[in-house]
XYZ file of C-alpha atoms in Angstrom:
275
model
C -0.037 0.039 -0.091
C 0.958 3.101 -1.196
C 2.402 5.498 1.987
C -0.399 8.811 1.889
C 1.359 11.911 2.169
C -1.148 15.130 2.231
C 0.311 18.011 0.358
C -1.212 21.820 0.647
C -2.097 22.188 -3.756
C -2.407 19.871 -6.072
C -0.369 18.100 -9.095
C 2.216 20.761 -10.135
C 2.905 22.662 -6.616
C 5.991 23.120 -4.673
C 4.720 20.793 -2.121
C 4.186 18.432 -4.509
C 8.148 18.396 -5.735
C 8.693 18.301 -2.311
C 6.525 15.403 -1.792
C 8.210 13.134 -4.702
C 12.141 14.575 -3.078
C 11.115 13.398 0.381
C 9.091 9.393 -0.687
C 9.233 8.822 -4.518
C 7.066 8.495 -7.056
C 5.266 5.308 -6.046
C 2.743 7.735 -3.286
C -1.172 8.534 -3.327
C -0.900 12.066 -2.943
C -4.144 13.301 -0.793
C -4.315 17.077 -2.216
C -5.299 20.275 0.251
C -6.334 23.042 -0.578
C -5.394 24.774 2.659
C -3.254 23.717 5.438
C -6.208 23.221 8.279
C -7.605 20.497 5.157
C -4.141 19.301 5.159
C -4.117 18.992 9.420
C -7.899 17.255 8.804
C -6.689 14.961 6.655
C -4.082 14.327 8.888
C -6.086 14.071 12.401
C -9.024 11.770 10.379
C -6.522 9.144 9.222
C -6.805 9.681 5.037
C -3.060 10.788 5.182
C -0.406 8.794 7.054
C 2.051 11.995 6.883
C 1.935 16.276 5.258
C 4.079 18.264 4.116
C 3.911 21.700 5.089
C 5.654 24.898 4.047
C 6.927 26.878 7.295
C 9.165 29.554 5.889
C 10.970 31.398 2.790
C 13.375 32.881 2.861
C 12.537 35.855 1.406
C 8.796 36.343 3.247
C 10.231 34.831 6.426
C 8.080 32.415 8.446
C 4.603 30.916 7.581
C 3.094 31.544 11.158
C -0.031 30.628 11.340
C 1.102 26.860 11.028
C 3.086 26.972 14.054
C -0.487 26.779 15.493
C -1.790 24.622 13.398
C 1.514 21.514 14.131
C 0.984 22.941 17.858
C -2.697 23.187 18.422
C -3.166 19.602 16.813
C -0.104 18.241 18.332
C 1.889 16.642 14.914
C 5.301 15.531 15.488
C 7.729 17.299 13.054
C 9.382 13.851 12.226
C 11.864 16.053 9.276
C 12.470 18.727 6.910
C 13.306 19.855 3.714
C 14.771 23.237 2.195
C 13.517 23.672 -2.205
C 15.295 26.092 -3.972
C 12.237 28.265 -5.547
C 11.543 28.979 -9.017
C 8.893 31.252 -10.475
C 7.803 30.820 -13.686
C 5.124 32.696 -15.683
C 3.243 30.156 -17.959
C -0.255 30.237 -20.733
C -1.984 28.513 -22.658
C -0.272 27.385 -25.010
C 0.228 29.651 -28.778
C -0.526 32.338 -26.434
C 2.566 35.141 -26.076
C 3.411 37.365 -23.226
C 1.433 40.645 -24.717
C -1.566 38.612 -24.440
C -1.092 38.645 -20.979
C -4.189 41.051 -18.854
C -4.248 38.830 -15.862
C -2.531 36.864 -14.017
C -3.299 34.891 -11.230
C -1.057 32.864 -8.188
C -0.387 32.144 -4.594
C -0.208 35.719 -2.865
C 3.491 34.947 -1.532
C 4.398 33.873 -5.216
C 2.829 37.510 -6.269
C 5.107 38.944 -3.731
C 8.756 37.210 -4.316
C 8.008 38.485 -8.796
C 6.530 41.572 -8.194
C 9.650 43.496 -9.402
C 8.700 41.721 -12.657
C 5.604 42.612 -13.900
C 6.512 46.566 -13.010
C 7.181 46.826 -16.371
C 3.831 45.360 -17.090
C 1.486 48.173 -15.482
C -1.673 46.467 -17.473
C -1.438 43.185 -16.114
C -4.116 42.862 -13.234
C -2.004 40.951 -9.582
C -4.300 38.017 -8.370
C -4.138 36.014 -5.397
C -5.351 32.900 -6.054
C -5.252 29.470 -3.556
C -2.226 27.280 -5.008
C 0.138 28.291 -7.669
C -0.439 25.043 -9.580
C -4.653 25.145 -9.795
C -4.006 28.259 -11.498
C -2.254 26.543 -14.568
C -4.682 23.646 -14.201
C -7.780 25.943 -14.210
C -5.465 27.761 -17.482
C -4.983 24.300 -19.296
C -9.169 22.420 -18.181
C -10.978 26.320 -19.400
C -9.441 26.809 -21.766
C -8.082 30.362 -20.279
C -6.490 33.082 -22.437
C -4.877 36.093 -21.170
C -4.580 34.772 -18.240
C -1.384 33.776 -17.090
C -0.182 31.377 -13.880
C 3.169 32.036 -11.728
C 4.580 27.979 -11.061
C 7.182 25.290 -10.766
C 8.167 23.766 -14.502
C 6.691 20.953 -12.866
C 3.254 22.361 -13.648
C 3.416 23.381 -17.206
C 4.563 19.899 -17.975
C 2.052 18.415 -15.842
C -0.899 20.460 -17.806
C 0.352 21.225 -21.242
C 1.458 24.969 -20.748
C 3.994 27.108 -22.013
C 6.771 29.183 -20.056
C 7.154 31.914 -21.621
C 9.403 33.506 -18.861
C 12.025 31.556 -16.437
C 12.626 32.631 -12.728
C 11.025 36.220 -12.497
C 11.400 36.191 -8.770
C 13.418 39.097 -7.537
C 15.753 37.131 -5.288
C 17.090 34.335 -7.243
C 18.271 32.979 -4.561
C 15.147 32.164 -2.986
C 14.250 28.833 -0.834
C 11.871 27.400 0.785
C 11.790 25.168 4.013
C 9.281 22.833 4.452
C 8.679 20.137 7.614
C 7.131 16.201 7.651
C 4.304 16.297 10.184
C 2.491 12.735 11.255
C 0.443 12.453 13.863
C 2.380 9.928 15.581
C 6.084 10.826 16.002
C 8.192 8.384 14.195
C 11.175 7.840 17.111
C 14.710 7.832 14.876
C 18.275 6.441 17.097
C 19.048 8.888 18.400
C 22.195 9.335 16.941
C 20.809 10.157 13.785
C 18.917 13.466 15.455
C 20.471 16.631 15.376
C 17.754 19.171 15.422
C 15.011 19.852 17.252
C 11.586 22.239 16.915
C 10.421 22.857 20.699
C 6.978 25.483 22.443
C 7.450 27.290 25.991
C 6.291 30.015 27.019
C 7.956 32.703 29.975
C 6.709 34.876 32.932
C 6.957 38.585 32.654
C 10.091 38.637 34.760
C 12.786 40.729 33.664
C 15.431 38.167 31.583
C 12.895 35.324 31.799
C 13.889 34.696 28.091
C 17.684 35.181 28.467
C 17.716 32.785 31.512
C 16.311 30.280 29.102
C 18.158 31.163 25.763
C 21.330 30.387 28.075
C 20.793 27.603 28.854
C 20.340 26.252 25.273
C 24.219 27.537 25.366
C 25.397 26.120 28.089
C 23.971 23.028 26.807
C 25.588 23.530 23.772
C 22.992 23.915 21.051
C 22.780 26.128 18.310
C 19.307 28.216 18.177
C 18.790 28.376 14.306
C 15.216 30.012 14.615
C 12.954 31.685 17.057
C 8.720 32.782 16.719
C 6.883 34.336 19.607
C 3.428 33.862 18.588
C 0.280 35.672 20.970
C -0.957 32.745 23.068
C -4.577 33.305 22.426
C -6.479 32.503 25.593
C -4.057 34.999 27.233
C -3.448 38.526 26.327
C -0.227 39.815 25.898
C 1.563 36.916 26.821
C 3.723 34.714 24.363
C 4.675 31.169 23.059
C 8.350 30.905 21.863
C 8.882 28.911 19.101
C 12.521 27.797 18.527
C 14.345 25.195 16.630
C 18.109 23.797 17.766
C 20.761 22.016 15.678
C 23.337 19.867 18.252
C 26.234 17.755 17.730
C 25.494 15.321 20.437
C 21.957 14.161 21.105
C 22.937 14.196 25.370
C 22.930 17.326 25.128
C 19.518 18.440 23.858
C 18.420 15.518 26.455
C 20.271 17.916 29.415
C 18.049 21.013 28.022
C 15.553 19.663 27.789
C 15.205 18.934 31.454
C 16.803 22.098 32.437
C 13.757 23.925 30.116
C 10.797 21.936 31.111
C 11.369 23.122 35.013
C 12.084 26.731 34.045
C 10.217 27.202 31.423
C 5.824 27.421 30.995
C 4.558 24.570 29.102
C 7.774 23.244 27.311
C 7.276 20.876 24.552
C 8.920 19.535 22.798
C 7.146 19.646 18.899
C 9.956 17.286 16.765
C 12.835 15.635 17.101
C 14.744 14.930 13.835
C 17.701 15.173 11.413
C 19.508 18.773 10.784
C 19.123 18.238 6.905
C 21.779 21.140 5.886
C 25.059 20.643 7.978
C-alpha cells in the first residue's frame, strides 16, 4: 500500500515537488487547498504524513502553521529545503503580450512583484495555489491569463513557459516540515535538530535565562518565533529550532527547560539537513 502524503495544493505545486523528492513517485497524493484541511486529513487518518511549508528565505515565517502544529499535537519528523523557481506560464500559442491577468498564490506574487513593474497593465490576482491556476488555464482554455508556478506544472498541464525564473531574488528557498500524528522515533545518533515551544513569565530576563541554558548545553539556535497565546492577552509563546552535535546535550537542555519554562513542549526531533 502506497504511503498517503497530504500536501497543500495540487499536483504541480512546490509541495508536490517536495513530496516527490522526499518519498519518491510511489505515493498516494492527498491534495488539500489549505493547511487546515491538510491537518484534518492527518487527524482523520486519511493521510499518513503531511508536507507543510513553514518559512521562506524572503517572506519569512508562515506563522499560522506554527500554531497548527502545536494545537493539533502534530510531530515534526523531518525537514526539507526547496530552492524556489517561479515561471510564468500560459495556454499554448499565447504570448507574453497577450497576458491581461496573472493569478497565483500570494507568496508567489509577492516574490515576483518587481518583474511585473514593466507590465503595469497586467492585473495580479491572488489565488489558493500556484499549480491550481495552471490547471484551470488548461481545463477552461483561458486566454489572456497566466499562472506563476513551478516548471513541473507547465509539464503536467501542457502550458508554455513565456518567462523563466521571474522571482526578484534568485536565491530563494522555502523550508518545509514533514509532519504526522505520531512521532517517528529515530535512533538518537541520527537526531541533530529539534523544534520546541515554551512560554516564559514576565519577569525581567526570563527569555534570556532560557537562551543561556540552550547555549550552556551547546545548542545552536537557528530560529526563534513568538506567537501570542490566544487565551491570555499579552502573553507569548516562543517556537525555537535548535541544532546540536550530541543528543545528550539536547536531552540535558530538555530536562532543565521543562523546569524553567512554562508549558515546555517538544514539537519534533529529527535530522538536520543543512549541516
